[in-house]
Amino acid sequence: MPTVPPERAPLAAPEPREPHQARQVAESFGSDAERYDRTRPRYPDALVERIVAASPGPSVLDVGCGTGIAARQFQAAGCQVLGVEPDARMADFARRTGVEVEVARFEAWESAGRAFDAVIAGQAWHWVDPVAGAAKAAQVLRPGSRLAAFWHVFEPPPVVAAAFAAVYQRVVPDSPFNFQAMPKRALDVYQVMVTKAADGIREVGGFGDPEQWRFDWERSYTRDEWLDLLPTTGPLTQLPPDRLAEVLDGVGAAIDAMGGSFTMSYTTVAVTAARHDKRDR
Ligand SMILES: C[S@@+](CC[C@H](N)C(=O)[O-])C[C@H]1O[C@@H](n2cnc3c(N)ncnc32)[C@H](O)[C@@H]1O
């Protein structure tokens, strides 16, 4: 069991690889887009409301929109959302749910002179080069608008996390993901990503000082609900079915031993900065 959303797990890969350089994992989430959309948690309404309130208008660019989870929440809040997504399988799913999507990596995406009131990225900014990404965001954001990258940080109960780490290590001994060698708390690990995002924004310039916003919440998972979500996580998206089944069996047994369900504590963390007004530049 990863102790944090595994899409950040390339941080555990041998140095000097950065998450955004691990392209095989970065663009693997469409291997089961339907399951991804069905199982991945939504973002706190308070986060969406705060970003909308802090943006000067309703046009939103969703970087790495995936199946459109965040995009649809911003649409429901009254925004017009354009997604940019390199995985055509994710983009197709998002389009079927009513989200307009252009297929590209954000760093290479052509804005064609368009401008936005907010650039958002849910669980995706670590897959983007933090400097090139901030530069592209600065290019398309109107004065007074906002960049907001956010992630869910979660930590399953220790016994579930330990079962995942042990079985994953046994089933995939050659994996660059080493959960057993991960001593830090989830929020500490995430802080590394948040700091890299903030550093990229500062390096590019043209933004106010990046802030962090934090939203704490909980949800409970039955064994089946958690085992439904787990295959959508970075270390598992490319596992052959027999190895995946072994991992799920091991985690399932740990959840059974706890009575068949558990409560997950989530923290949704955002790093966000306002684009300077022209007069501030
Ligand atoms: C973990 S998913 C998050 C999807 C969605 N934002 C959500 O909240 O569910 C990460 C997404 O980022 C996309 N991605 C990876 N590299 C990217 C890049 N360089 N530019 C834009 N999107 C990227 C992946 O294809 C994937 O759909």
mmCIF file of C-alpha atoms and ligand atoms in Angstrom:
data_model
loop_
_atom_site.group_PDB
_atom_site.id
_atom_site.type_symbol
_atom_site.label_atom_id
_atom_site.label_comp_id
_atom_site.label_asym_id
_atom_site.label_seq_id
_atom_site.Cartn_x
_atom_site.Cartn_y
_atom_site.Cartn_z
ATOM 1 C CA MET A 1 0.000 0.000 0.000
ATOM 2 C CA PRO A 2 1.484 3.293 -0.976
ATOM 3 C CA THR A 3 1.438 5.718 1.917
ATOM 4 C CA VAL A 4 0.842 8.624 -0.453
ATOM 5 C CA PRO A 5 -0.823 8.810 -3.855
ATOM 6 C CA PRO A 6 1.479 6.633 -5.908
ATOM 7 C CA GLU A 7 1.599 9.034 -8.808
ATOM 8 C CA ARG A 8 4.227 10.815 -6.755
ATOM 9 C CA ALA A 9 6.086 7.594 -6.179
ATOM 10 C CA PRO A 10 8.710 8.161 -8.898
ATOM 11 C CA LEU A 11 10.288 10.347 -6.233
ATOM 12 C CA ALA A 12 11.397 7.018 -4.783
ATOM 13 C CA ALA A 13 13.101 6.055 -8.053
ATOM 14 C CA PRO A 14 16.879 6.258 -8.255
ATOM 15 C CA GLU A 15 18.213 9.807 -8.487
ATOM 16 C CA PRO A 16 18.425 11.965 -10.500
ATOM 17 C CA ARG A 17 15.097 11.075 -12.128
ATOM 18 C CA GLU A 18 12.331 13.589 -11.548
ATOM 19 C CA PRO A 19 8.687 12.499 -11.771
ATOM 20 C CA HIS A 20 8.084 14.445 -14.980
ATOM 21 C CA GLN A 21 10.944 12.501 -16.636
ATOM 22 C CA ALA A 22 9.296 9.127 -15.906
ATOM 23 C CA ARG A 23 7.143 9.342 -19.018
ATOM 24 C CA GLN A 24 6.040 5.685 -19.018
ATOM 25 C CA VAL A 25 4.301 6.132 -15.674
ATOM 26 C CA ALA A 26 3.280 9.727 -16.401
ATOM 27 C CA GLU A 27 1.184 8.653 -19.378
ATOM 28 C CA SER A 28 0.001 5.264 -18.089
ATOM 29 C CA PHE A 29 -3.213 6.263 -16.334
ATOM 30 C CA GLY A 30 -5.361 5.690 -19.420
ATOM 31 C CA SER A 31 -4.755 1.928 -19.232
ATOM 32 C CA ASP A 32 -8.136 1.816 -17.472
ATOM 33 C CA ALA A 33 -9.653 5.286 -17.787
ATOM 34 C CA GLU A 34 -13.133 4.118 -16.806
ATOM 35 C CA ARG A 35 -11.883 2.632 -13.538
ATOM 36 C CA TYR A 36 -9.775 5.745 -12.916
ATOM 37 C CA ASP A 37 -12.778 8.014 -13.219
ATOM 38 C CA ARG A 38 -15.035 5.731 -11.193
ATOM 39 C CA THR A 39 -12.706 5.276 -8.257
ATOM 40 C CA ARG A 40 -10.535 8.395 -7.848
ATOM 41 C CA PRO A 41 -11.727 10.841 -5.209
ATOM 42 C CA ARG A 42 -13.181 14.194 -6.148
ATOM 43 C CA TYR A 43 -11.663 17.449 -4.880
ATOM 44 C CA PRO A 44 -13.082 19.297 -1.851
ATOM 45 C CA ASP A 45 -15.790 21.774 -2.846
ATOM 46 C CA ALA A 46 -14.068 24.341 -0.611
ATOM 47 C CA LEU A 47 -10.930 24.121 -2.763
ATOM 48 C CA VAL A 48 -12.877 24.626 -5.995
ATOM 49 C CA GLU A 49 -14.832 27.538 -4.490
ATOM 50 C CA ARG A 50 -11.652 29.204 -3.236
ATOM 51 C CA ILE A 51 -9.916 28.978 -6.611
ATOM 52 C CA VAL A 52 -13.002 30.280 -8.419
ATOM 53 C CA ALA A 53 -13.385 33.148 -5.928
ATOM 54 C CA ALA A 54 -9.710 34.076 -6.311
ATOM 55 C CA SER A 55 -9.850 34.139 -10.134
ATOM 56 C CA PRO A 56 -11.032 37.176 -12.095
ATOM 57 C CA GLY A 57 -13.267 35.254 -14.537
ATOM 58 C CA PRO A 58 -14.638 31.833 -15.469
ATOM 59 C CA SER A 59 -12.194 30.522 -18.092
ATOM 60 C CA VAL A 60 -10.110 27.664 -16.720
ATOM 61 C CA LEU A 61 -7.317 25.642 -18.292
ATOM 62 C CA ASP A 62 -7.035 22.188 -16.662
ATOM 63 C CA VAL A 63 -3.498 20.805 -17.107
ATOM 64 C CA GLY A 64 -3.394 16.998 -17.143
ATOM 65 C CA CYS A 65 -7.187 16.891 -16.962
ATOM 66 C CA GLY A 66 -7.218 13.083 -17.202
ATOM 67 C CA THR A 67 -10.791 11.821 -17.332
ATOM 68 C CA GLY A 68 -12.088 15.244 -16.326
ATOM 69 C CA ILE A 69 -12.647 14.811 -12.590
ATOM 70 C CA ALA A 70 -11.561 18.337 -11.623
ATOM 71 C CA ALA A 71 -12.787 19.818 -14.918
ATOM 72 C CA ARG A 72 -16.353 18.705 -14.257
ATOM 73 C CA GLN A 73 -16.244 20.122 -10.733
ATOM 74 C CA PHE A 74 -15.143 23.503 -12.109
ATOM 75 C CA GLN A 75 -17.840 23.304 -14.804
ATOM 76 C CA ALA A 76 -20.409 22.674 -12.064
ATOM 77 C CA ALA A 77 -19.080 25.797 -10.313
ATOM 78 C CA GLY A 78 -19.871 27.862 -13.429
ATOM 79 C CA CYS A 79 -16.501 27.763 -15.237
ATOM 80 C CA GLN A 80 -15.695 27.146 -18.899
ATOM 81 C CA VAL A 81 -12.954 24.542 -18.867
ATOM 82 C CA LEU A 82 -10.451 23.495 -21.518
ATOM 83 C CA GLY A 83 -8.352 20.426 -20.699
ATOM 84 C CA VAL A 84 -4.830 19.671 -21.909
ATOM 85 C CA GLU A 85 -3.978 16.000 -21.656
ATOM 86 C CA PRO A 86 -1.256 13.911 -23.390
ATOM 87 C CA ASP A 87 -2.946 10.509 -22.974
ATOM 88 C CA ALA A 88 -5.571 10.179 -25.714
ATOM 89 C CA ARG A 89 -7.387 7.437 -23.764
ATOM 90 C CA MET A 90 -7.947 9.814 -20.829
ATOM 91 C CA ALA A 91 -8.826 12.676 -23.175
ATOM 92 C CA ASP A 92 -11.440 10.546 -24.985
ATOM 93 C CA PHE A 93 -13.077 9.662 -21.685
ATOM 94 C CA ALA A 94 -13.153 13.300 -20.582
ATOM 95 C CA ARG A 95 -14.695 14.378 -23.902
ATOM 96 C CA ARG A 96 -17.469 11.821 -23.501
ATOM 97 C CA THR A 97 -18.350 13.501 -20.188
ATOM 98 C CA GLY A 98 -18.591 16.947 -21.793
ATOM 99 C CA VAL A 99 -15.092 18.333 -21.262
ATOM 100 C CA GLU A 100 -13.289 19.952 -24.197
ATOM 101 C CA VAL A 101 -9.747 18.550 -24.378
ATOM 102 C CA GLU A 102 -6.664 19.107 -26.526
ATOM 103 C CA VAL A 103 -4.176 16.222 -26.611
ATOM 104 C CA ALA A 104 -0.663 17.423 -25.754
ATOM 105 C CA ARG A 105 1.878 17.614 -22.996
ATOM 106 C CA PHE A 106 1.411 20.996 -21.377
ATOM 107 C CA GLU A 107 5.019 22.014 -22.032
ATOM 108 C CA ALA A 108 4.490 21.483 -25.794
ATOM 109 C CA TRP A 109 0.853 22.621 -26.030
ATOM 110 C CA GLU A 110 0.108 25.497 -28.429
ATOM 111 C CA SER A 111 -1.951 28.179 -26.729
ATOM 112 C CA ALA A 112 -2.510 30.001 -30.044
ATOM 113 C CA GLY A 113 -2.921 33.302 -28.228
ATOM 114 C CA ARG A 114 -5.680 32.131 -25.884
ATOM 115 C CA ALA A 115 -5.786 33.505 -22.322
ATOM 116 C CA PHE A 116 -7.336 32.108 -19.132
ATOM 117 C CA ASP A 117 -8.491 33.273 -15.697
ATOM 118 C CA ALA A 118 -7.080 30.208 -13.943
ATOM 119 C CA VAL A 119 -4.704 27.358 -14.737
ATOM 120 C CA ILE A 120 -5.379 24.336 -12.534
ATOM 121 C CA ALA A 121 -3.710 20.933 -12.225
ATOM 122 C CA GLY A 122 -5.134 18.144 -10.052
ATOM 123 C CA GLN A 123 -2.677 15.349 -9.235
ATOM 124 C CA ALA A 124 -0.797 16.305 -12.395
ATOM 125 C CA TRP A 125 1.709 19.161 -11.919
ATOM 126 C CA HIS A 126 4.518 16.780 -10.836
ATOM 127 C CA TRP A 127 4.281 15.155 -14.275
ATOM 128 C CA VAL A 128 5.012 18.539 -15.856
ATOM 129 C CA ASP A 129 8.467 20.151 -15.903
ATOM 130 C CA PRO A 130 8.012 22.637 -13.027
ATOM 131 C CA VAL A 131 9.856 25.501 -14.734
ATOM 132 C CA ALA A 132 8.622 24.972 -18.306
ATOM 133 C CA GLY A 133 5.133 24.426 -16.888
ATOM 134 C CA ALA A 134 5.159 27.621 -14.855
ATOM 135 C CA ALA A 135 6.482 29.524 -17.881
ATOM 136 C CA LYS A 136 3.666 28.161 -20.073
ATOM 137 C CA ALA A 137 1.104 29.026 -17.380
ATOM 138 C CA ALA A 138 2.501 32.564 -17.110
ATOM 139 C CA GLN A 139 2.156 32.904 -20.886
ATOM 140 C CA VAL A 140 -1.576 32.056 -20.922
ATOM 141 C CA LEU A 141 -2.737 33.620 -17.650
ATOM 142 C CA ARG A 142 -4.356 37.057 -17.730
ATOM 143 C CA PRO A 143 -3.106 39.709 -15.278
ATOM 144 C CA GLY A 144 -4.639 39.041 -11.843
ATOM 145 C CA SER A 145 -5.466 35.419 -12.692
ATOM 146 C CA ARG A 146 -4.242 32.345 -10.824
ATOM 147 C CA LEU A 147 -2.187 29.156 -11.110
ATOM 148 C CA ALA A 148 -3.284 26.407 -8.714
ATOM 149 C CA ALA A 149 -1.743 22.936 -8.573
ATOM 150 C CA PHE A 150 -3.212 20.547 -6.040
ATOM 151 C CA TRP A 151 -2.795 17.013 -4.793
ATOM 152 C CA HIS A 152 -4.549 14.599 -2.468
ATOM 153 C CA VAL A 153 -2.206 13.409 0.248
ATOM 154 C CA PHE A 154 -3.432 10.239 1.897
ATOM 155 C CA GLU A 155 -2.127 7.768 4.368
ATOM 156 C CA PRO A 156 -3.879 4.428 4.819
ATOM 157 C CA PRO A 157 -3.768 2.789 8.272
ATOM 158 C CA PRO A 158 -0.199 1.588 8.990
ATOM 159 C CA VAL A 159 -1.125 -2.079 8.807
ATOM 160 C CA VAL A 160 -2.620 -1.639 5.317
ATOM 161 C CA ALA A 161 0.366 0.437 4.165
ATOM 162 C CA ALA A 162 2.799 -2.165 5.513
ATOM 163 C CA ALA A 163 0.947 -5.014 3.792
ATOM 164 C CA PHE A 164 1.111 -3.157 0.486
ATOM 165 C CA ALA A 165 4.817 -2.403 0.869
ATOM 166 C CA ALA A 166 5.675 -6.020 1.732
ATOM 167 C CA VAL A 167 3.656 -7.676 -1.003
ATOM 168 C CA TYR A 168 4.693 -5.103 -3.641
ATOM 169 C CA GLN A 169 8.359 -5.641 -2.806
ATOM 170 C CA ARG A 170 7.907 -9.420 -3.094
ATOM 171 C CA VAL A 171 5.894 -9.361 -6.325
ATOM 172 C CA VAL A 172 7.874 -6.592 -8.088
ATOM 173 C CA PRO A 173 11.380 -6.847 -6.575
ATOM 174 C CA ASP A 174 12.986 -4.977 -9.466
ATOM 175 C CA SER A 175 10.613 -1.976 -9.297
ATOM 176 C CA PRO A 176 12.072 1.518 -8.857
ATOM 177 C CA PHE A 177 9.238 2.121 -6.378
ATOM 178 C CA ASN A 178 10.450 1.069 -2.952
ATOM 179 C CA PHE A 179 7.736 1.683 -0.412
ATOM 180 C CA GLN A 180 9.554 -0.177 2.352
ATOM 181 C CA ALA A 181 12.415 2.309 2.166
ATOM 182 C CA MET A 182 10.082 5.245 2.637
ATOM 183 C CA PRO A 183 10.398 6.450 6.201
ATOM 184 C CA LYS A 184 8.681 9.821 5.860
ATOM 185 C CA ARG A 185 5.081 10.753 6.518
ATOM 186 C CA ALA A 186 2.960 11.361 3.450
ATOM 187 C CA LEU A 187 2.710 15.109 4.002
ATOM 188 C CA ASP A 188 6.525 15.356 4.264
ATOM 189 C CA VAL A 189 6.918 13.538 0.960
ATOM 190 C CA TYR A 190 4.348 15.799 -0.661
ATOM 191 C CA GLN A 191 6.049 18.869 0.680
ATOM 192 C CA VAL A 192 8.952 18.032 -1.649
ATOM 193 C CA MET A 193 6.610 18.247 -4.650
ATOM 194 C CA VAL A 194 4.887 21.368 -3.403
ATOM 195 C CA THR A 195 8.259 23.046 -2.849
ATOM 196 C CA LYS A 196 9.409 22.118 -6.371
ATOM 197 C CA ALA A 197 6.211 23.587 -7.802
ATOM 198 C CA ALA A 198 6.649 26.798 -5.789
ATOM 199 C CA ASP A 199 10.338 27.036 -6.771
ATOM 200 C CA GLY A 200 9.403 26.701 -10.452
ATOM 201 C CA ILE A 201 6.855 29.515 -10.108
ATOM 202 C CA ARG A 202 9.397 31.788 -8.378
ATOM 203 C CA GLU A 203 12.087 30.982 -10.946
ATOM 204 C CA VAL A 204 9.845 31.947 -13.856
ATOM 205 C CA GLY A 205 8.659 35.160 -12.203
ATOM 206 C CA GLY A 206 5.590 37.192 -13.072
ATOM 207 C CA PHE A 207 3.656 35.689 -10.148
ATOM 208 C CA GLY A 208 3.051 36.788 -6.576
ATOM 209 C CA ASP A 209 4.646 34.682 -3.870
ATOM 210 C CA PRO A 210 3.211 31.108 -3.956
ATOM 211 C CA GLU A 211 0.874 30.192 -1.098
ATOM 212 C CA GLN A 212 -0.182 26.815 0.238
ATOM 213 C CA TRP A 213 -3.784 25.984 0.953
ATOM 214 C CA ARG A 214 -4.786 22.855 2.842
ATOM 215 C CA PHE A 215 -8.091 21.001 3.166
ATOM 216 C CA ASP A 216 -8.476 18.037 5.550
ATOM 217 C CA TRP A 217 -11.181 15.443 5.078
ATOM 218 C CA GLU A 218 -11.898 11.723 5.493
ATOM 219 C CA ARG A 219 -13.612 8.923 3.707
ATOM 220 C CA SER A 220 -14.098 5.285 4.520
ATOM 221 C CA TYR A 221 -13.339 2.457 2.108
ATOM 222 C CA THR A 222 -14.614 -1.070 2.082
ATOM 223 C CA ARG A 223 -12.126 -3.719 0.963
ATOM 224 C CA ASP A 224 -13.748 -3.855 -2.491
ATOM 225 C CA GLU A 225 -13.771 -0.068 -2.915
ATOM 226 C CA TRP A 226 -10.081 0.219 -2.075
ATOM 227 C CA LEU A 227 -9.078 -2.733 -4.264
ATOM 228 C CA ASP A 228 -11.065 -1.144 -7.102
ATOM 229 C CA LEU A 229 -9.046 2.107 -6.822
ATOM 230 C CA LEU A 230 -5.595 0.611 -6.218
ATOM 231 C CA PRO A 231 -4.918 -0.574 -9.823
ATOM 232 C CA THR A 232 -5.266 3.055 -11.011
ATOM 233 C CA THR A 233 -2.167 4.111 -9.040
ATOM 234 C CA GLY A 234 1.176 4.712 -10.765
ATOM 235 C CA PRO A 235 3.131 1.642 -9.580
ATOM 236 C CA LEU A 236 0.288 -0.705 -10.559
ATOM 237 C CA THR A 237 -1.013 0.646 -13.884
ATOM 238 C CA GLN A 238 1.496 -1.406 -15.882
ATOM 239 C CA LEU A 239 1.636 -4.637 -13.822
ATOM 240 C CA PRO A 240 0.646 -7.883 -15.570
ATOM 241 C CA PRO A 241 -2.692 -9.258 -14.286
ATOM 242 C CA ASP A 242 -1.203 -12.137 -12.270
ATOM 243 C CA ARG A 243 1.159 -9.855 -10.338
ATOM 244 C CA LEU A 244 -1.564 -7.266 -9.820
ATOM 245 C CA ALA A 245 -3.858 -9.969 -8.420
ATOM 246 C CA GLU A 246 -1.156 -11.008 -5.952
ATOM 247 C CA VAL A 247 -0.731 -7.424 -4.717
ATOM 248 C CA LEU A 248 -4.486 -6.985 -4.361
ATOM 249 C CA ASP A 249 -4.802 -10.300 -2.475
ATOM 250 C CA GLY A 250 -2.152 -9.204 0.016
ATOM 251 C CA VAL A 251 -3.751 -5.817 0.626
ATOM 252 C CA GLY A 252 -7.226 -7.344 0.739
ATOM 253 C CA ALA A 253 -6.120 -9.778 3.456
ATOM 254 C CA ALA A 254 -4.832 -6.868 5.573
ATOM 255 C CA ILE A 255 -8.158 -5.026 5.203
ATOM 256 C CA ASP A 256 -10.084 -8.208 6.046
ATOM 257 C CA ALA A 257 -8.008 -8.522 9.223
ATOM 258 C CA MET A 258 -9.178 -5.012 10.180
ATOM 259 C CA GLY A 259 -12.831 -5.951 9.773
ATOM 260 C CA GLY A 260 -13.226 -5.313 6.041
ATOM 261 C CA SER A 261 -13.029 -1.515 5.898
ATOM 262 C CA PHE A 262 -10.966 1.463 7.022
ATOM 263 C CA THR A 263 -11.085 5.232 7.176
ATOM 264 C CA MET A 264 -8.632 7.176 5.056
ATOM 265 C CA SER A 265 -7.496 10.610 6.167
ATOM 266 C CA TYR A 266 -7.032 12.887 3.199
ATOM 267 C CA THR A 267 -5.347 16.260 2.990
ATOM 268 C CA THR A 268 -5.764 18.110 -0.278
ATOM 269 C CA VAL A 269 -2.830 20.492 -0.616
ATOM 270 C CA ALA A 270 -2.699 23.317 -3.158
ATOM 271 C CA VAL A 271 0.221 25.476 -4.208
ATOM 272 C CA THR A 272 -1.126 28.609 -5.804
ATOM 273 C CA ALA A 273 0.078 31.989 -7.031
ATOM 274 C CA ALA A 274 -1.571 34.996 -8.623
ATOM 275 C CA ARG A 275 -0.317 36.281 -11.961
ATOM 276 C CA HIS A 276 0.925 39.826 -11.479
ATOM 277 C CA ASP A 277 -1.013 42.719 -12.824
ATOM 278 C CA LYS A 278 0.836 44.277 -15.752
ATOM 279 C CA ARG A 279 1.741 47.289 -13.600
ATOM 280 C CA ASP A 280 3.457 44.982 -11.029
ATOM 281 C CA ARG A 281 5.811 43.379 -13.535
HETATM 282 C C1 LIG B 1 -2.953 11.248 -11.914
HETATM 283 S S1 LIG B 1 -3.666 11.870 -13.368
HETATM 284 C C2 LIG B 1 -4.701 13.210 -12.823
HETATM 285 C C3 LIG B 1 -5.885 13.432 -13.735
HETATM 286 C C4 LIG B 1 -6.884 14.507 -13.310
HETATM 287 N N1 LIG B 1 -6.318 15.821 -13.260
HETATM 288 C C5 LIG B 1 -7.521 14.172 -11.985
HETATM 289 O O1 LIG B 1 -7.572 15.028 -11.121
HETATM 290 O O2 LIG B 1 -8.006 13.065 -11.837
HETATM 291 C C6 LIG B 1 -2.304 12.735 -14.083
HETATM 292 C C7 LIG B 1 -2.609 13.157 -15.512
HETATM 293 O O3 LIG B 1 -1.566 14.017 -15.952
HETATM 294 C C8 LIG B 1 -1.319 13.709 -17.306
HETATM 295 N N2 LIG B 1 0.019 14.201 -17.674
HETATM 296 C C9 LIG B 1 1.189 13.554 -17.569
HETATM 297 N N3 LIG B 1 2.183 14.316 -18.025
HETATM 298 C C10 LIG B 1 1.644 15.494 -18.423
HETATM 299 C C11 LIG B 1 2.180 16.692 -19.021
HETATM 300 N N4 LIG B 1 3.480 16.818 -19.246
HETATM 301 N N5 LIG B 1 1.307 17.678 -19.336
HETATM 302 C C12 LIG B 1 -0.019 17.547 -19.083
HETATM 303 N N6 LIG B 1 -0.562 16.426 -18.516
HETATM 304 C C13 LIG B 1 0.249 15.419 -18.187
HETATM 305 C C14 LIG B 1 -1.482 12.195 -17.361
HETATM 306 O O4 LIG B 1 -1.685 11.698 -18.676
HETATM 307 C C15 LIG B 1 -2.673 11.985 -16.452
HETATM 308 O O5 LIG B 1 -3.901 12.001 -17.140
#
